[in-house]
């Protein structure tokens, strides 16, 4: 173990002035941070893709289908099969799917090409009824 002696306090030395580091509080840093936050939120709202979230895993999937389900759920066994079973029961074909987890939370993105308007609300309701599901969103390409 190495023990080094340091001066107890800068107050004991009249040649030292201690200030907090606030380099991240420059005008440029504030603008850049706000711009990046806005881009991250817009990407999530428009595509369901997640980047640098505190409680969700990063997941970036090209949105090439007509519809996209995004499902936040607990990171427990058998979730993907329960979710895909609901889509299969609705006779939907999955074109793209990705799943990732961060600690106790998982995030699934599922793209489908053909989804009839009457199915929207019913399918979201069915997915939401899965006990470990936290949130379901349906995105539609323009």
Short mmCIF file of N, CA and C in Angstrom, two decimals:
data_model
loop_
_atom_site.label_atom_id
_atom_site.label_comp_id
_atom_site.label_asym_id
_atom_site.label_seq_id
_atom_site.Cartn_x
_atom_site.Cartn_y
_atom_site.Cartn_z
N UNK A 1 0.84 -1.16 0.00
CA UNK A 1 0.00 0.00 0.00
C UNK A 1 0.90 1.23 0.00
N UNK A 2 0.59 2.16 -0.88
CA UNK A 2 1.35 3.40 -0.96
C UNK A 2 0.53 4.52 -0.35
N UNK A 3 1.16 5.25 0.55
CA UNK A 3 0.49 6.38 1.17
C UNK A 3 1.27 7.62 0.79
N UNK A 4 0.57 8.57 0.24
CA UNK A 4 1.20 9.84 -0.14
C UNK A 4 0.63 10.94 0.73
N UNK A 5 1.46 11.89 1.01
CA UNK A 5 1.01 13.03 1.81
C UNK A 5 0.56 14.14 0.87
N UNK A 6 -0.62 14.63 1.08
CA UNK A 6 -1.14 15.74 0.32
C UNK A 6 -1.45 16.88 1.27
N UNK A 7 -1.43 18.08 0.72
CA UNK A 7 -1.80 19.23 1.52
C UNK A 7 -3.27 19.07 1.90
N UNK A 8 -3.61 19.31 3.12
CA UNK A 8 -4.96 19.10 3.61
C UNK A 8 -6.01 19.88 2.83
N UNK A 9 -5.75 21.11 2.53
CA UNK A 9 -6.77 21.93 1.91
C UNK A 9 -6.11 23.01 1.09
N UNK A 10 -6.74 23.34 -0.03
CA UNK A 10 -6.23 24.43 -0.85
C UNK A 10 -6.38 25.76 -0.11
N UNK A 11 -7.25 25.79 0.87
CA UNK A 11 -7.42 27.01 1.65
C UNK A 11 -6.16 27.34 2.42
N UNK A 12 -5.34 26.32 2.66
CA UNK A 12 -4.07 26.53 3.38
C UNK A 12 -3.01 27.13 2.48
N UNK A 13 -3.26 27.17 1.15
CA UNK A 13 -2.28 27.67 0.21
C UNK A 13 -2.88 28.86 -0.54
N UNK A 14 -2.40 30.07 -0.31
CA UNK A 14 -2.98 31.25 -0.95
C UNK A 14 -2.74 31.30 -2.46
N UNK A 15 -1.85 30.45 -2.99
CA UNK A 15 -1.56 30.44 -4.42
C UNK A 15 -2.49 29.50 -5.20
N UNK A 16 -3.42 28.83 -4.54
CA UNK A 16 -4.31 27.86 -5.19
C UNK A 16 -5.75 28.35 -5.10
N UNK A 17 -6.41 28.35 -6.26
CA UNK A 17 -7.84 28.65 -6.31
C UNK A 17 -8.53 27.43 -6.89
N UNK A 18 -9.48 26.87 -6.19
CA UNK A 18 -10.19 25.67 -6.63
C UNK A 18 -11.54 26.10 -7.21
N UNK A 19 -11.81 25.63 -8.42
CA UNK A 19 -13.09 25.92 -9.07
C UNK A 19 -13.66 24.62 -9.63
N UNK A 20 -14.97 24.52 -9.76
CA UNK A 20 -15.55 23.30 -10.37
C UNK A 20 -15.28 23.29 -11.87
N UNK A 21 -15.21 22.09 -12.42
CA UNK A 21 -15.03 21.95 -13.87
C UNK A 21 -16.41 22.02 -14.52
N UNK A 22 -16.62 23.01 -15.35
CA UNK A 22 -17.92 23.15 -16.01
C UNK A 22 -17.74 23.27 -17.52
N UNK A 23 -16.77 22.55 -18.05
CA UNK A 23 -16.53 22.58 -19.50
C UNK A 23 -17.74 22.11 -20.29
N UNK A 24 -18.54 21.24 -19.70
CA UNK A 24 -19.74 20.76 -20.38
C UNK A 24 -20.86 21.77 -20.38
N UNK A 25 -20.66 22.90 -19.73
CA UNK A 25 -21.71 23.91 -19.66
C UNK A 25 -21.47 25.08 -20.60
N UNK A 26 -20.61 24.90 -21.57
CA UNK A 26 -20.42 25.97 -22.55
C UNK A 26 -21.66 26.05 -23.43
N UNK A 27 -21.84 27.17 -24.08
CA UNK A 27 -22.99 27.34 -24.97
C UNK A 27 -22.98 26.27 -26.06
N UNK A 28 -21.81 26.02 -26.64
CA UNK A 28 -21.71 25.01 -27.70
C UNK A 28 -22.08 23.62 -27.19
N UNK A 29 -21.60 23.28 -26.00
CA UNK A 29 -21.91 21.96 -25.43
C UNK A 29 -23.40 21.83 -25.14
N UNK A 30 -24.01 22.87 -24.64
CA UNK A 30 -25.45 22.85 -24.35
C UNK A 30 -26.25 22.66 -25.64
N UNK A 31 -25.90 23.40 -26.69
CA UNK A 31 -26.60 23.29 -27.97
C UNK A 31 -26.40 21.90 -28.57
N UNK A 32 -25.17 21.41 -28.57
CA UNK A 32 -24.89 20.08 -29.13
C UNK A 32 -25.62 18.99 -28.35
N UNK A 33 -25.64 19.11 -27.02
CA UNK A 33 -26.35 18.12 -26.20
C UNK A 33 -27.84 18.13 -26.48
N UNK A 34 -28.42 19.30 -26.59
CA UNK A 34 -29.87 19.41 -26.88
C UNK A 34 -30.19 18.88 -28.27
N UNK A 35 -29.33 19.18 -29.23
CA UNK A 35 -29.54 18.70 -30.60
C UNK A 35 -29.47 17.18 -30.65
N UNK A 36 -28.48 16.59 -29.98
CA UNK A 36 -28.34 15.14 -29.97
C UNK A 36 -29.53 14.49 -29.27
N UNK A 37 -29.98 15.06 -28.18
CA UNK A 37 -31.13 14.52 -27.46
C UNK A 37 -32.37 14.55 -28.36
N UNK A 38 -32.57 15.64 -29.06
CA UNK A 38 -33.72 15.75 -29.97
C UNK A 38 -33.64 14.71 -31.08
N UNK A 39 -32.46 14.51 -31.65
CA UNK A 39 -32.28 13.49 -32.71
C UNK A 39 -32.57 12.09 -32.18
N UNK A 40 -32.09 11.80 -30.98
CA UNK A 40 -32.30 10.48 -30.39
C UNK A 40 -33.78 10.22 -30.16
N UNK A 41 -34.48 11.20 -29.65
CA UNK A 41 -35.92 11.06 -29.40
C UNK A 41 -36.68 10.91 -30.72
N UNK A 42 -36.35 11.72 -31.71
CA UNK A 42 -37.02 11.63 -33.01
C UNK A 42 -36.78 10.27 -33.66
N UNK A 43 -35.57 9.76 -33.57
CA UNK A 43 -35.27 8.44 -34.13
C UNK A 43 -36.13 7.38 -33.46
N UNK A 44 -36.24 7.44 -32.14
CA UNK A 44 -37.07 6.47 -31.43
C UNK A 44 -38.54 6.60 -31.84
N UNK A 45 -39.05 7.82 -31.89
CA UNK A 45 -40.45 8.01 -32.24
C UNK A 45 -40.76 7.59 -33.67
N UNK A 46 -39.85 7.86 -34.60
CA UNK A 46 -40.09 7.56 -36.02
C UNK A 46 -39.78 6.12 -36.41
N UNK A 47 -38.77 5.52 -35.79
CA UNK A 47 -38.32 4.19 -36.23
C UNK A 47 -38.34 3.13 -35.14
N UNK A 48 -38.44 3.54 -33.90
CA UNK A 48 -38.36 2.59 -32.80
C UNK A 48 -36.94 2.23 -32.42
N UNK A 49 -35.96 2.68 -33.18
CA UNK A 49 -34.57 2.38 -32.87
C UNK A 49 -34.14 3.14 -31.62
N UNK A 50 -33.30 2.48 -30.81
CA UNK A 50 -32.88 3.04 -29.54
C UNK A 50 -31.36 3.16 -29.53
N UNK A 51 -30.89 4.32 -29.08
CA UNK A 51 -29.45 4.54 -28.95
C UNK A 51 -29.18 5.32 -27.66
N UNK A 52 -28.27 4.81 -26.87
CA UNK A 52 -27.79 5.49 -25.65
C UNK A 52 -28.89 5.76 -24.63
N UNK A 53 -29.83 4.84 -24.51
CA UNK A 53 -30.87 4.99 -23.49
C UNK A 53 -30.34 4.45 -22.16
N UNK A 54 -30.84 4.98 -21.10
CA UNK A 54 -30.39 4.54 -19.78
C UNK A 54 -30.93 3.17 -19.43
N UNK A 55 -32.20 2.90 -19.73
CA UNK A 55 -32.82 1.66 -19.29
C UNK A 55 -33.28 0.74 -20.42
N UNK A 56 -32.88 1.04 -21.66
CA UNK A 56 -33.18 0.15 -22.78
C UNK A 56 -31.88 -0.17 -23.51
N UNK A 57 -31.80 -1.36 -24.07
CA UNK A 57 -30.60 -1.70 -24.85
C UNK A 57 -30.57 -0.95 -26.18
N UNK A 58 -29.37 -0.74 -26.70
CA UNK A 58 -29.26 -0.17 -28.04
C UNK A 58 -29.79 -1.19 -29.04
N UNK A 59 -30.62 -0.75 -29.95
CA UNK A 59 -31.15 -1.62 -30.99
C UNK A 59 -31.41 -0.76 -32.21
N UNK A 60 -30.74 -1.10 -33.30
CA UNK A 60 -30.84 -0.32 -34.53
C UNK A 60 -31.14 -1.28 -35.68
N UNK A 61 -32.39 -1.23 -36.16
CA UNK A 61 -32.85 -2.14 -37.21
C UNK A 61 -33.40 -1.30 -38.36
N UNK A 62 -32.90 -1.51 -39.58
CA UNK A 62 -33.47 -0.77 -40.72
C UNK A 62 -34.98 -1.00 -40.81
N UNK A 63 -35.73 0.07 -41.02
CA UNK A 63 -37.19 0.00 -41.08
C UNK A 63 -37.60 -0.08 -42.55
N UNK A 64 -37.67 -1.31 -43.06
CA UNK A 64 -37.96 -1.54 -44.48
C UNK A 64 -39.32 -2.17 -44.73
N UNK A 65 -40.12 -2.31 -43.71
CA UNK A 65 -41.43 -2.94 -43.85
C UNK A 65 -42.53 -1.88 -43.74
N UNK A 66 -43.75 -2.31 -43.93
CA UNK A 66 -44.88 -1.38 -43.83
C UNK A 66 -45.20 -1.04 -42.38
N UNK A 67 -45.05 -2.01 -41.48
CA UNK A 67 -45.42 -1.84 -40.08
C UNK A 67 -44.31 -2.34 -39.17
N UNK A 68 -44.21 -1.72 -38.01
CA UNK A 68 -43.21 -2.13 -37.01
C UNK A 68 -43.85 -2.14 -35.63
N UNK A 69 -43.74 -3.28 -34.96
CA UNK A 69 -44.11 -3.38 -33.55
C UNK A 69 -42.85 -3.17 -32.72
N UNK A 70 -42.94 -2.33 -31.70
CA UNK A 70 -41.86 -2.21 -30.73
C UNK A 70 -42.44 -2.59 -29.38
N UNK A 71 -41.76 -3.49 -28.71
CA UNK A 71 -42.30 -4.05 -27.48
C UNK A 71 -41.24 -3.99 -26.39
N UNK A 72 -41.53 -3.27 -25.33
CA UNK A 72 -40.67 -3.24 -24.15
C UNK A 72 -41.25 -4.26 -23.18
N UNK A 73 -40.38 -5.14 -22.69
CA UNK A 73 -40.86 -6.19 -21.80
C UNK A 73 -39.79 -6.57 -20.80
N UNK A 74 -40.20 -7.33 -19.81
CA UNK A 74 -39.24 -7.83 -18.84
C UNK A 74 -38.32 -8.84 -19.52
N UNK A 75 -37.09 -8.89 -19.07
CA UNK A 75 -36.10 -9.81 -19.62
C UNK A 75 -36.25 -11.17 -18.92
N UNK A 76 -37.26 -11.91 -19.36
CA UNK A 76 -37.56 -13.23 -18.78
C UNK A 76 -37.67 -14.25 -19.91
N UNK A 77 -37.48 -15.54 -19.61
CA UNK A 77 -37.57 -16.56 -20.64
C UNK A 77 -38.94 -16.62 -21.31
N UNK A 78 -38.93 -17.02 -22.55
CA UNK A 78 -40.14 -17.33 -23.33
C UNK A 78 -40.89 -16.09 -23.84
N UNK A 79 -40.32 -14.91 -23.72
CA UNK A 79 -41.03 -13.72 -24.17
C UNK A 79 -41.14 -13.65 -25.69
N UNK A 80 -40.04 -13.89 -26.38
CA UNK A 80 -40.07 -13.79 -27.84
C UNK A 80 -41.06 -14.79 -28.43
N UNK A 81 -41.09 -16.00 -27.88
CA UNK A 81 -42.03 -16.99 -28.42
C UNK A 81 -43.48 -16.60 -28.13
N UNK A 82 -43.75 -15.99 -26.98
CA UNK A 82 -45.12 -15.54 -26.68
C UNK A 82 -45.54 -14.42 -27.64
N UNK A 83 -44.62 -13.51 -27.91
CA UNK A 83 -44.91 -12.39 -28.81
C UNK A 83 -45.15 -12.90 -30.23
N UNK A 84 -44.26 -13.75 -30.72
CA UNK A 84 -44.40 -14.24 -32.09
C UNK A 84 -45.62 -15.15 -32.23
N UNK A 85 -46.02 -15.82 -31.17
CA UNK A 85 -47.23 -16.66 -31.23
C UNK A 85 -48.47 -15.79 -31.47
N UNK A 86 -48.51 -14.61 -30.87
CA UNK A 86 -49.65 -13.70 -31.09
C UNK A 86 -49.68 -13.23 -32.55
N UNK A 87 -48.51 -12.96 -33.12
CA UNK A 87 -48.46 -12.55 -34.52
C UNK A 87 -48.84 -13.70 -35.45
N UNK A 88 -48.39 -14.90 -35.13
CA UNK A 88 -48.74 -16.07 -35.94
C UNK A 88 -50.24 -16.34 -35.88
N UNK A 89 -50.84 -16.16 -34.70
CA UNK A 89 -52.29 -16.36 -34.56
C UNK A 89 -53.07 -15.35 -35.39
N UNK A 90 -52.47 -14.18 -35.64
CA UNK A 90 -53.10 -13.16 -36.49
C UNK A 90 -52.73 -13.36 -37.96
N UNK A 91 -52.04 -14.46 -38.24
CA UNK A 91 -51.63 -14.82 -39.61
C UNK A 91 -50.70 -13.77 -40.23
N UNK A 92 -49.79 -13.24 -39.41
CA UNK A 92 -48.83 -12.26 -39.89
C UNK A 92 -47.47 -12.90 -40.10
N UNK A 93 -46.80 -12.51 -41.17
CA UNK A 93 -45.46 -12.98 -41.46
C UNK A 93 -44.46 -11.92 -40.98
N UNK A 94 -43.49 -12.35 -40.21
CA UNK A 94 -42.45 -11.45 -39.72
C UNK A 94 -41.39 -11.30 -40.80
N UNK A 95 -41.10 -10.05 -41.17
CA UNK A 95 -40.06 -9.81 -42.18
C UNK A 95 -38.71 -9.51 -41.55
N UNK A 96 -38.73 -8.87 -40.39
CA UNK A 96 -37.50 -8.56 -39.65
C UNK A 96 -37.82 -8.63 -38.17
N UNK A 97 -36.84 -9.12 -37.39
CA UNK A 97 -37.04 -9.16 -35.95
C UNK A 97 -35.70 -9.02 -35.26
N UNK A 98 -35.69 -8.25 -34.17
CA UNK A 98 -34.49 -8.11 -33.34
C UNK A 98 -34.93 -8.01 -31.89
N UNK A 99 -34.10 -8.55 -31.02
CA UNK A 99 -34.39 -8.52 -29.59
C UNK A 99 -33.07 -8.30 -28.86
N UNK A 100 -33.11 -7.44 -27.85
CA UNK A 100 -31.92 -7.21 -27.03
C UNK A 100 -32.37 -6.92 -25.61
N UNK A 101 -31.46 -7.14 -24.67
CA UNK A 101 -31.78 -6.92 -23.26
C UNK A 101 -30.72 -6.08 -22.59
N UNK A 102 -31.16 -5.35 -21.59
CA UNK A 102 -30.26 -4.57 -20.74
C UNK A 102 -30.75 -4.76 -19.31
N UNK A 103 -30.02 -5.52 -18.56
CA UNK A 103 -30.38 -5.85 -17.18
C UNK A 103 -31.73 -6.56 -17.16
N UNK A 104 -32.72 -6.00 -16.50
CA UNK A 104 -34.02 -6.66 -16.33
C UNK A 104 -35.03 -6.31 -17.43
N UNK A 105 -34.63 -5.45 -18.37
CA UNK A 105 -35.55 -5.00 -19.40
C UNK A 105 -35.08 -5.46 -20.77
N UNK A 106 -36.01 -5.89 -21.60
CA UNK A 106 -35.70 -6.29 -22.98
C UNK A 106 -36.54 -5.45 -23.93
N UNK A 107 -36.07 -5.41 -25.18
CA UNK A 107 -36.73 -4.61 -26.20
C UNK A 107 -36.75 -5.42 -27.48
N UNK A 108 -37.93 -5.55 -28.07
CA UNK A 108 -38.09 -6.33 -29.28
C UNK A 108 -38.69 -5.46 -30.37
N UNK A 109 -38.09 -5.56 -31.57
CA UNK A 109 -38.61 -4.88 -32.75
C UNK A 109 -39.01 -5.96 -33.74
N UNK A 110 -40.25 -5.88 -34.24
CA UNK A 110 -40.75 -6.84 -35.22
C UNK A 110 -41.41 -6.08 -36.36
N UNK A 111 -40.96 -6.35 -37.57
CA UNK A 111 -41.53 -5.74 -38.77
C UNK A 111 -42.42 -6.74 -39.49
N UNK A 112 -43.55 -6.25 -39.98
CA UNK A 112 -44.48 -7.06 -40.78
C UNK A 112 -44.92 -6.23 -41.98
N UNK A 113 -45.24 -6.90 -43.08
CA UNK A 113 -45.64 -6.17 -44.29
C UNK A 113 -47.14 -5.98 -44.42
N UNK A 114 -47.90 -6.97 -44.00
CA UNK A 114 -49.33 -6.92 -44.25
C UNK A 114 -50.09 -6.95 -42.93
N UNK A 115 -50.73 -5.86 -42.60
CA UNK A 115 -51.51 -5.76 -41.38
C UNK A 115 -52.78 -4.99 -41.71
N UNK A 116 -53.90 -5.63 -41.55
CA UNK A 116 -55.18 -4.99 -41.87
C UNK A 116 -55.59 -4.05 -40.75
N UNK A 117 -56.21 -2.96 -41.11
CA UNK A 117 -56.61 -1.92 -40.15
C UNK A 117 -57.38 -2.48 -38.95
N UNK A 118 -58.36 -3.36 -39.12
CA UNK A 118 -59.09 -3.85 -37.94
C UNK A 118 -58.21 -4.64 -36.97
N UNK A 119 -57.09 -5.17 -37.46
CA UNK A 119 -56.21 -5.96 -36.60
C UNK A 119 -55.39 -5.11 -35.64
N UNK A 120 -55.15 -3.85 -35.96
CA UNK A 120 -54.24 -3.00 -35.17
C UNK A 120 -54.55 -3.05 -33.68
N UNK A 121 -55.70 -2.55 -33.32
CA UNK A 121 -56.05 -2.42 -31.91
C UNK A 121 -56.14 -3.78 -31.22
N UNK A 122 -56.72 -4.76 -31.90
CA UNK A 122 -56.86 -6.09 -31.31
C UNK A 122 -55.51 -6.72 -31.03
N UNK A 123 -54.59 -6.61 -31.98
CA UNK A 123 -53.27 -7.21 -31.81
C UNK A 123 -52.47 -6.49 -30.73
N UNK A 124 -52.53 -5.19 -30.69
CA UNK A 124 -51.85 -4.45 -29.63
C UNK A 124 -52.40 -4.86 -28.27
N UNK A 125 -53.72 -5.02 -28.18
CA UNK A 125 -54.35 -5.46 -26.94
C UNK A 125 -53.86 -6.85 -26.55
N UNK A 126 -53.80 -7.76 -27.52
CA UNK A 126 -53.32 -9.13 -27.24
C UNK A 126 -51.87 -9.14 -26.75
N UNK A 127 -51.03 -8.35 -27.39
CA UNK A 127 -49.63 -8.29 -26.98
C UNK A 127 -49.49 -7.67 -25.59
N UNK A 128 -50.29 -6.66 -25.31
CA UNK A 128 -50.24 -5.98 -24.01
C UNK A 128 -50.67 -6.92 -22.88
N UNK A 129 -51.53 -7.89 -23.19
CA UNK A 129 -52.02 -8.82 -22.18
C UNK A 129 -50.97 -9.85 -21.75
N UNK A 130 -49.88 -9.96 -22.49
CA UNK A 130 -48.81 -10.87 -22.06
C UNK A 130 -48.27 -10.31 -20.75
N UNK A 131 -48.25 -11.10 -19.67
CA UNK A 131 -47.94 -10.57 -18.34
C UNK A 131 -46.64 -9.76 -18.22
N UNK A 132 -45.58 -10.12 -18.89
CA UNK A 132 -44.31 -9.41 -18.72
C UNK A 132 -44.12 -8.25 -19.69
N UNK A 133 -45.12 -7.97 -20.53
CA UNK A 133 -45.03 -6.86 -21.47
C UNK A 133 -45.29 -5.54 -20.74
N UNK A 134 -44.43 -4.57 -21.01
CA UNK A 134 -44.54 -3.26 -20.38
C UNK A 134 -45.22 -2.26 -21.31
N UNK A 135 -44.81 -2.27 -22.58
CA UNK A 135 -45.37 -1.31 -23.54
C UNK A 135 -45.28 -1.86 -24.95
N UNK A 136 -46.33 -1.59 -25.75
CA UNK A 136 -46.37 -1.98 -27.16
C UNK A 136 -46.67 -0.73 -27.98
N UNK A 137 -45.91 -0.56 -29.06
CA UNK A 137 -46.19 0.52 -30.01
C UNK A 137 -46.25 -0.08 -31.40
N UNK A 138 -47.05 0.52 -32.25
CA UNK A 138 -47.13 0.13 -33.66
C UNK A 138 -46.79 1.36 -34.50
N UNK A 139 -45.76 1.21 -35.34
CA UNK A 139 -45.35 2.28 -36.24
C UNK A 139 -45.72 1.88 -37.65
N UNK A 140 -46.06 2.85 -38.46
CA UNK A 140 -46.42 2.60 -39.86
C UNK A 140 -45.57 3.49 -40.76
N UNK A 141 -44.98 2.87 -41.78
CA UNK A 141 -44.21 3.64 -42.76
C UNK A 141 -45.17 4.49 -43.57
N UNK A 142 -44.75 5.67 -43.93
CA UNK A 142 -45.56 6.54 -44.78
C UNK A 142 -45.51 6.10 -46.22
#
